[in-house]
mmCIF file of N, CA, C and O in Angstrom:
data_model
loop_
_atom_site.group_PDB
_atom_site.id
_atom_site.type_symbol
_atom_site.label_atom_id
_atom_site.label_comp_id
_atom_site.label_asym_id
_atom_site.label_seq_id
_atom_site.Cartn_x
_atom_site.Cartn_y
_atom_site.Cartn_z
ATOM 1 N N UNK A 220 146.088 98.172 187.926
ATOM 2 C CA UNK A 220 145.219 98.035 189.084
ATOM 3 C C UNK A 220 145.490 96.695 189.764
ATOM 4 O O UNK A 220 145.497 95.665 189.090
ATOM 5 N N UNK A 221 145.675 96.681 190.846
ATOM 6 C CA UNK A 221 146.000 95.420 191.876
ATOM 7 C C UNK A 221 144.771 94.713 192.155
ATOM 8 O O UNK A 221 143.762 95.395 192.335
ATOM 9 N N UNK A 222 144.702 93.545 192.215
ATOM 10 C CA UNK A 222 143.637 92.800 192.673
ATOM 11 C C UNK A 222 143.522 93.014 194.019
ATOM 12 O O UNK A 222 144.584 93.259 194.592
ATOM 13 N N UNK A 223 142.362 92.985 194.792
ATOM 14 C CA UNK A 223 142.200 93.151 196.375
ATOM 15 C C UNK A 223 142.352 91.702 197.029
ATOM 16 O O UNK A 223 142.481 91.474 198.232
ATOM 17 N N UNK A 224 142.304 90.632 195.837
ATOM 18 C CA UNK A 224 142.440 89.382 196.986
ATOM 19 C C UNK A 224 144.134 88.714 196.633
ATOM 20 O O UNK A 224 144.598 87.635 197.001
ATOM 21 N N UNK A 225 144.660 89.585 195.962
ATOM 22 C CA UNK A 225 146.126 89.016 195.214
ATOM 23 C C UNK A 225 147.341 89.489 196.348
ATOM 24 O O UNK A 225 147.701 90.655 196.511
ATOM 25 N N UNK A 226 147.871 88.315 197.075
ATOM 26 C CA UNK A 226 148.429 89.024 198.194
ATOM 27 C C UNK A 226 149.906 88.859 198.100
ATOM 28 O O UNK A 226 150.592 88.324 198.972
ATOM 29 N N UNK A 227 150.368 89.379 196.932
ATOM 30 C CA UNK A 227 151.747 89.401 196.320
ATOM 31 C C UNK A 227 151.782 88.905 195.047
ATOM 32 O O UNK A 227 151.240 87.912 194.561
ATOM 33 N N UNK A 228 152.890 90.196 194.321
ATOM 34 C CA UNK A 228 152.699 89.968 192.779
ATOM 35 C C UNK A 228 153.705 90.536 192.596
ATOM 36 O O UNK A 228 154.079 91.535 193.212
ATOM 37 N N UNK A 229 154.445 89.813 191.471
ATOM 38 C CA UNK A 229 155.105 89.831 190.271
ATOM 39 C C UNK A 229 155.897 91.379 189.997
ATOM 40 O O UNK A 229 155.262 92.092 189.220
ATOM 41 N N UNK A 230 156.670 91.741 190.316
ATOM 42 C CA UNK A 230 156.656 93.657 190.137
ATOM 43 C C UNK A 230 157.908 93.377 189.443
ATOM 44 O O UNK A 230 158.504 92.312 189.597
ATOM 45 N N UNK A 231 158.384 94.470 188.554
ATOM 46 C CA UNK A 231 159.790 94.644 187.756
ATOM 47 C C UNK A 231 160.469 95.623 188.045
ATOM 48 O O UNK A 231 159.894 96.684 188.288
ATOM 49 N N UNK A 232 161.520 95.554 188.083
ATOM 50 C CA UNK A 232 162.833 96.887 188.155
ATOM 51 C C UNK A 232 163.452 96.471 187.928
ATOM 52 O O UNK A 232 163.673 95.269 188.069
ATOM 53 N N UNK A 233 164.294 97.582 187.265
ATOM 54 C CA UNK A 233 165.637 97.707 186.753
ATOM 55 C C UNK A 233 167.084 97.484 187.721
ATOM 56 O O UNK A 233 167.427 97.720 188.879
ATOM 57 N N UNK A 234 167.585 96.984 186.691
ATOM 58 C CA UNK A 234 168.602 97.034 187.845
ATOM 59 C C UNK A 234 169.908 96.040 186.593
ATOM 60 O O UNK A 234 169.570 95.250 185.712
ATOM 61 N N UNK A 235 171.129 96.393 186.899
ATOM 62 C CA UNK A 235 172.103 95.906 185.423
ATOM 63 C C UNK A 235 172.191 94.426 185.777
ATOM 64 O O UNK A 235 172.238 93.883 186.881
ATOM 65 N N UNK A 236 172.202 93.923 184.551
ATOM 66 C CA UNK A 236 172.647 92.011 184.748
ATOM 67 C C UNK A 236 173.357 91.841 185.166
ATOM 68 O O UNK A 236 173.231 90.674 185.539
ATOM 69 N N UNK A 237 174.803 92.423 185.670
ATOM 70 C CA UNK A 237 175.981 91.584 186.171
ATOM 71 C C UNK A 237 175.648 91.796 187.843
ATOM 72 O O UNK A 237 175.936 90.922 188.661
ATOM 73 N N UNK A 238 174.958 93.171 188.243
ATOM 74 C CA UNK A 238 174.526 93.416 189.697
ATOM 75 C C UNK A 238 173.737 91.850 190.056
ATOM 76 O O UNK A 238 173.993 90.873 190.761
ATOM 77 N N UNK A 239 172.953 92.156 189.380
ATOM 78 C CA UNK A 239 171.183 90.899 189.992
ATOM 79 C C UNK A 239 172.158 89.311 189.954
ATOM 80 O O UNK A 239 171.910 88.544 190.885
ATOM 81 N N UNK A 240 173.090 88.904 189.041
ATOM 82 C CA UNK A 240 173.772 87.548 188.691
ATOM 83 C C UNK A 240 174.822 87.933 190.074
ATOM 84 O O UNK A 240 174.867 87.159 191.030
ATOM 85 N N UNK A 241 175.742 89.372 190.036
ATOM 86 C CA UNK A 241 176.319 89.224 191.703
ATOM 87 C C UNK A 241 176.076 89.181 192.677
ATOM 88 O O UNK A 241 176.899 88.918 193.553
ATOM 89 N N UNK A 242 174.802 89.435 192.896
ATOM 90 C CA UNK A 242 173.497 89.541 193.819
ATOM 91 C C UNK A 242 172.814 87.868 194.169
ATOM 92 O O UNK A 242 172.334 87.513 195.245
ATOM 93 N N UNK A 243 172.931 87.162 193.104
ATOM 94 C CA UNK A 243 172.413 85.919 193.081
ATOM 95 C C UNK A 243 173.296 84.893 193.589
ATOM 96 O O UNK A 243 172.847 84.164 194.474
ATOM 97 N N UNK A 244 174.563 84.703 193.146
ATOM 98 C CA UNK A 244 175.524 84.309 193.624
ATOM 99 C C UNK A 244 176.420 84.151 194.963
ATOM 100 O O UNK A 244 177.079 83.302 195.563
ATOM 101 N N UNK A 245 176.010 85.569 195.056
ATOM 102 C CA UNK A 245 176.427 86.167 196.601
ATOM 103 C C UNK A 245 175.510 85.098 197.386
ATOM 104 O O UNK A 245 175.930 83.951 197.537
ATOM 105 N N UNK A 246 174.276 85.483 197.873
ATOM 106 C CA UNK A 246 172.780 85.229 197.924
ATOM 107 C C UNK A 246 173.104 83.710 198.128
ATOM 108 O O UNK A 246 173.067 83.260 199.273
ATOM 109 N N UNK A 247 173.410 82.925 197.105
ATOM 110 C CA UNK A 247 173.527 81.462 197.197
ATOM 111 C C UNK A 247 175.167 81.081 198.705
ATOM 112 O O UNK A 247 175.194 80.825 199.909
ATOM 113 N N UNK A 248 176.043 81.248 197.768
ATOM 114 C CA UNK A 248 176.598 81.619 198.889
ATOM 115 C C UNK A 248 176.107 81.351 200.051
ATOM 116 O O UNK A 248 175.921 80.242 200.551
ATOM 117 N N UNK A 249 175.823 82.740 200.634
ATOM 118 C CA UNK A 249 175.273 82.648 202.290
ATOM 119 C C UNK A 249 174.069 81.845 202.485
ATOM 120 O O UNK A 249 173.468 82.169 203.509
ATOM 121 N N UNK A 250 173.335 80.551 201.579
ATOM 122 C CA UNK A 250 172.131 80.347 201.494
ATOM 123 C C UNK A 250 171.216 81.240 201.734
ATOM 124 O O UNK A 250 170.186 80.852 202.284
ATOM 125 N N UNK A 251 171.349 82.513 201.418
ATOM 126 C CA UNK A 251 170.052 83.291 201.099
ATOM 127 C C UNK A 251 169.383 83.492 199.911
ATOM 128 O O UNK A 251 170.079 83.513 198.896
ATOM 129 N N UNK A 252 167.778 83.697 199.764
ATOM 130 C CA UNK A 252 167.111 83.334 199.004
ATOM 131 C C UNK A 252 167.204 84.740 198.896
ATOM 132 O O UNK A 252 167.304 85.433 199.908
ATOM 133 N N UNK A 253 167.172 85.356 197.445
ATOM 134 C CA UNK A 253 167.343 86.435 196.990
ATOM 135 C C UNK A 253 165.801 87.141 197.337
ATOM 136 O O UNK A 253 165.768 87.889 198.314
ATOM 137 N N UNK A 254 164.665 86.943 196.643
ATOM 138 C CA UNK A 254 163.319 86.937 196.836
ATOM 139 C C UNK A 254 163.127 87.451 198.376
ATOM 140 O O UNK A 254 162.812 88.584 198.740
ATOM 141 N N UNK A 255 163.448 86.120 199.306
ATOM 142 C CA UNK A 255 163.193 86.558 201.063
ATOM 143 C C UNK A 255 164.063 88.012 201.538
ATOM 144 O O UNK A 255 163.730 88.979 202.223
ATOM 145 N N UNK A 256 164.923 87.764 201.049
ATOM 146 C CA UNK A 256 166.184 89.020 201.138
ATOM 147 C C UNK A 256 165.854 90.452 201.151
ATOM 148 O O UNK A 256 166.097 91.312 201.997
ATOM 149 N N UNK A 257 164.968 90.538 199.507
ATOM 150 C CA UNK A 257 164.656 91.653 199.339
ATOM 151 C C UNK A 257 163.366 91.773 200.030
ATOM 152 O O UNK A 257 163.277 92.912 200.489
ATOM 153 N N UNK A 258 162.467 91.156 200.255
ATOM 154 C CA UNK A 258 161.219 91.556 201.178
ATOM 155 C C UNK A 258 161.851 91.743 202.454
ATOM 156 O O UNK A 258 161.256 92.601 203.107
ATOM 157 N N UNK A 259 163.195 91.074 203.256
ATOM 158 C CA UNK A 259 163.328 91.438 204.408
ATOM 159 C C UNK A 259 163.771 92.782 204.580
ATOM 160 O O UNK A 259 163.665 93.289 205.697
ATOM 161 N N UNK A 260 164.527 93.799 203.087
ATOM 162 C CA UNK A 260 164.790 94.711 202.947
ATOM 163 C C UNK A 260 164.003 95.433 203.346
ATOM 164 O O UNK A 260 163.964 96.022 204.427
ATOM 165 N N UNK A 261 163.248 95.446 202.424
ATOM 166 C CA UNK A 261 161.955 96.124 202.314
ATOM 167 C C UNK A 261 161.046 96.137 203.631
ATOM 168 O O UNK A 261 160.520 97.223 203.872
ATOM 169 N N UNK A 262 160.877 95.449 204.212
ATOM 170 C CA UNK A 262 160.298 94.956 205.802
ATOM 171 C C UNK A 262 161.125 96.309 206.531
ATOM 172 O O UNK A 262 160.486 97.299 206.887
ATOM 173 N N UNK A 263 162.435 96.224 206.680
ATOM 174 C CA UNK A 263 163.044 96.582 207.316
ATOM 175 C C UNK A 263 163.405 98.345 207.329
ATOM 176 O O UNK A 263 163.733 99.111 208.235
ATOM 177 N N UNK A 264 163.167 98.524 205.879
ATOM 178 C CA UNK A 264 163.320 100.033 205.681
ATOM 179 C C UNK A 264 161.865 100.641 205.844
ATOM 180 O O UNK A 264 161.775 101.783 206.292
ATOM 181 N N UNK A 265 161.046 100.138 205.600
ATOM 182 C CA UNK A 265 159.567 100.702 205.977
ATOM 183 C C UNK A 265 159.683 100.840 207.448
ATOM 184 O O UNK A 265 159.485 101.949 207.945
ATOM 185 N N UNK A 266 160.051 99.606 208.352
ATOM 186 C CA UNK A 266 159.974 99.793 209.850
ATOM 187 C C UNK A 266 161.085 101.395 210.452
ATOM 188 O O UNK A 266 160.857 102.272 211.285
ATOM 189 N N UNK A 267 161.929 101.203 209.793
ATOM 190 C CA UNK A 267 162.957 102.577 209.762
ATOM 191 C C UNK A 267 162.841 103.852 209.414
ATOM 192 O O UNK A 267 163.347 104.776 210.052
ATOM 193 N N UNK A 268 161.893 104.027 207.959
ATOM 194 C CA UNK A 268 161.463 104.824 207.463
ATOM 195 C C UNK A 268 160.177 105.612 207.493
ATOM 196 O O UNK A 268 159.962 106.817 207.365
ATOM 197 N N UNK A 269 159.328 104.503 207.714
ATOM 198 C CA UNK A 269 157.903 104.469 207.259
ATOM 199 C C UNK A 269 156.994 105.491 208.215
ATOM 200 O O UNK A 269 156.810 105.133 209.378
ATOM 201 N N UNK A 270 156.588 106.383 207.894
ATOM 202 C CA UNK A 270 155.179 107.263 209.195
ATOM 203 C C UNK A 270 154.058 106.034 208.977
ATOM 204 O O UNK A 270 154.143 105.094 208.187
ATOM 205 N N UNK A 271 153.006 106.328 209.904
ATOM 206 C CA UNK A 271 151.892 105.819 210.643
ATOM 207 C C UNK A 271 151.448 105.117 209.582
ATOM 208 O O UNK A 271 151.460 103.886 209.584
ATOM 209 N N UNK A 272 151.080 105.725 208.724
ATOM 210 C CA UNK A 272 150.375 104.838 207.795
ATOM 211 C C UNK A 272 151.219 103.926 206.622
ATOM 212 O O UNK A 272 150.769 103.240 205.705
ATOM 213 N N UNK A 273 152.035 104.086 206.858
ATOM 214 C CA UNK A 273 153.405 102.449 205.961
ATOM 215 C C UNK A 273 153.604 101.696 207.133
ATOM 216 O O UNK A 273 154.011 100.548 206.957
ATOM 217 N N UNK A 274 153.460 101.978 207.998
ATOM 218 C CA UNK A 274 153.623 101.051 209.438
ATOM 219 C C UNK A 274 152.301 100.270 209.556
ATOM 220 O O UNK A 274 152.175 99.061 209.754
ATOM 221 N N UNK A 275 151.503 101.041 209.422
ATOM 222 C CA UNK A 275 149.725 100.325 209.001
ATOM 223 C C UNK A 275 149.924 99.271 207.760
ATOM 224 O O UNK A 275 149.539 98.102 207.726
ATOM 225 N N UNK A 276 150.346 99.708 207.154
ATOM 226 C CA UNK A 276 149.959 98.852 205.830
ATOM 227 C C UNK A 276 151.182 97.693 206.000
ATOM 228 O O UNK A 276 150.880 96.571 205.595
ATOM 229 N N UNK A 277 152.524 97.870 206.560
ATOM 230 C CA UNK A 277 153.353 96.840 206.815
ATOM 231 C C UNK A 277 152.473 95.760 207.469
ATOM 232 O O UNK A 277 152.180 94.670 206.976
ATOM 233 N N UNK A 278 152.000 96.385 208.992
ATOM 234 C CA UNK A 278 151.367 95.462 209.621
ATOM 235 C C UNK A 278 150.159 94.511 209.140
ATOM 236 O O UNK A 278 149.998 93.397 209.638
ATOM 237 N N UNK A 279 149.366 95.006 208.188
ATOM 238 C CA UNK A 279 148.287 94.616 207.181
ATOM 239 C C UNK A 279 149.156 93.427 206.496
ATOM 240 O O UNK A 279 148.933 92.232 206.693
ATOM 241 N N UNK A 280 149.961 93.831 205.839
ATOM 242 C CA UNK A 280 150.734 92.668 204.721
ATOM 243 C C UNK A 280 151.352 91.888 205.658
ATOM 244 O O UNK A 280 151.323 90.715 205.287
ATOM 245 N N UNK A 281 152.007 92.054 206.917
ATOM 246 C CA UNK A 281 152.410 90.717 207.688
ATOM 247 C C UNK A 281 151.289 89.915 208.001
ATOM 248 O O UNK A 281 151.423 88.694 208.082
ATOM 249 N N UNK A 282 150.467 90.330 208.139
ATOM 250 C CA UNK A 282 149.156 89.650 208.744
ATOM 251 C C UNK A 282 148.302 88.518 207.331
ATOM 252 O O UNK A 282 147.887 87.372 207.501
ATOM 253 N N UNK A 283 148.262 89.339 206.014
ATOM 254 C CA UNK A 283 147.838 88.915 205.263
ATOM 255 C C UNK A 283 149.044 87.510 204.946
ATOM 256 O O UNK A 283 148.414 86.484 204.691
ATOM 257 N N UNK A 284 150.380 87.328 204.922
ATOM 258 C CA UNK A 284 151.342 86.538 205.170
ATOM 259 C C UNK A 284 151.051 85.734 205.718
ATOM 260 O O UNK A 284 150.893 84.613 205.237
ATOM 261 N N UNK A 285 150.889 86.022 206.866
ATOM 262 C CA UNK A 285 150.660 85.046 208.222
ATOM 263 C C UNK A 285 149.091 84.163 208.076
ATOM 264 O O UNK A 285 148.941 83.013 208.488
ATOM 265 N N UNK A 286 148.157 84.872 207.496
ATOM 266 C CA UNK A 286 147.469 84.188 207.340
ATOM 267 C C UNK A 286 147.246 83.173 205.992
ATOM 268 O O UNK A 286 146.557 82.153 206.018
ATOM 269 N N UNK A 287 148.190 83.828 204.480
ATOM 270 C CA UNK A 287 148.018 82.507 203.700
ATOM 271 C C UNK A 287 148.771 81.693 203.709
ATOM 272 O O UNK A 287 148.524 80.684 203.048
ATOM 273 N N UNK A 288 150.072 81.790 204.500
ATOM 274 C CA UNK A 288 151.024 80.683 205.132
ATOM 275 C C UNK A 288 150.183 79.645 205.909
ATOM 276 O O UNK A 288 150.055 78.507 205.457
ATOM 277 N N UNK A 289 149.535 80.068 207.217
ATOM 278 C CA UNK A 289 148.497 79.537 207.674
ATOM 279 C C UNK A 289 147.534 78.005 206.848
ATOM 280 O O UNK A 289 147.563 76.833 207.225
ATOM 281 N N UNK A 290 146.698 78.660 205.556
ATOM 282 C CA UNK A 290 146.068 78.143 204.690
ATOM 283 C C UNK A 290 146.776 77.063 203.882
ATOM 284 O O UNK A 290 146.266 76.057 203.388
ATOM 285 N N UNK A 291 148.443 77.581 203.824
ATOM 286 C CA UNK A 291 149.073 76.292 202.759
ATOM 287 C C UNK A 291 149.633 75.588 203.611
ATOM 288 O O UNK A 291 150.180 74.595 203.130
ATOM 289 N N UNK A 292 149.740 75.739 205.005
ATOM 290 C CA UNK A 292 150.606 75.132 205.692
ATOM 291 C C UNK A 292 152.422 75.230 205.883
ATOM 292 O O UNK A 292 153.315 74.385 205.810
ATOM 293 N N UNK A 293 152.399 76.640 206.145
ATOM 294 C CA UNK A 293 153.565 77.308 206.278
ATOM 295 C C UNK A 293 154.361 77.912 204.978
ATOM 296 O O UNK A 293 154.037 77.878 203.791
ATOM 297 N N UNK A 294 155.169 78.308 205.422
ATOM 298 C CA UNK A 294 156.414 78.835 204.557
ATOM 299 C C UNK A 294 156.963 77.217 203.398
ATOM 300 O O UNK A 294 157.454 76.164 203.803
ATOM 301 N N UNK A 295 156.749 77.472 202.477
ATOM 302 C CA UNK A 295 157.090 76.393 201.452
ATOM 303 C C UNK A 295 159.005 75.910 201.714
ATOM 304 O O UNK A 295 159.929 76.679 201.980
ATOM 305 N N UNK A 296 159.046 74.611 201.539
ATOM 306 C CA UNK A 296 160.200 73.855 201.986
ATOM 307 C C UNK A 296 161.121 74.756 201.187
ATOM 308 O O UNK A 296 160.565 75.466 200.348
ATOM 309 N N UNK A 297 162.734 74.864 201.337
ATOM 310 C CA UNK A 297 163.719 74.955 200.460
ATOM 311 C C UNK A 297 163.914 73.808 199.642
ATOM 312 O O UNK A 297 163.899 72.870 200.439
ATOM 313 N N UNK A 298 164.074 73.394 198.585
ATOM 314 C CA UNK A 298 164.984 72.620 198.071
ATOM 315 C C UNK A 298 166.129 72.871 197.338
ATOM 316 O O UNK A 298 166.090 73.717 196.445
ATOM 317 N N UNK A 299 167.066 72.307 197.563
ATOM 318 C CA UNK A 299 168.500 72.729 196.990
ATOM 319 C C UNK A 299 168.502 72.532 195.590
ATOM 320 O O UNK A 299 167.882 71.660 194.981
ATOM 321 N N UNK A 300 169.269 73.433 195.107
ATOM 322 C CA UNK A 300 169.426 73.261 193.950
ATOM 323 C C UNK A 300 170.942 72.294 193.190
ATOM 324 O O UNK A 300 171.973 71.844 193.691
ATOM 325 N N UNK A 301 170.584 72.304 192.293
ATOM 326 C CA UNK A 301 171.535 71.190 191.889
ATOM 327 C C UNK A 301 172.909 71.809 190.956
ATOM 328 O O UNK A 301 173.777 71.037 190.549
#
């Protein structure tokens, strides 16, 4: 059961170790953040895919975004890794 005030969580899938480590690598590479990547996926195939009501609930979760970005004071810095 999901919390109603928890506005992103933790989820698991499968997927083989050498994919997610070529995936990560890649990812670094192009400075993309693997994490942003796959939500932009995901963003993007709902907008493509999605009937009325995944288009509802997209728009709900951008909003809920937008507003606890808002609260912390944006999108959290990058820092490079070493």
């Amino acid at each position: 059961m999901t919390d109603a005030t928890d506005h992103t969580f933790v989820t698991r899938f499968r997927i083989p170790r050498r994919m997610w480590d070529a995936y990560g690598t890649a990812a670094d590479r192009q400075g993309v953040d693997r994490s942003a990547d796959l939500v932009a996926h995901v963003r993007d195939f709902i907008r493509t895919h999605g009937n009325e009501q995944e288009l509802a609930e997209l728009e709900a979760a951008e909003q809920e975004l937008a507003e606890r970005r808002a609260r912390k004071g944006g999108r959290p810095r990058k820092t490079p890794t070493a």
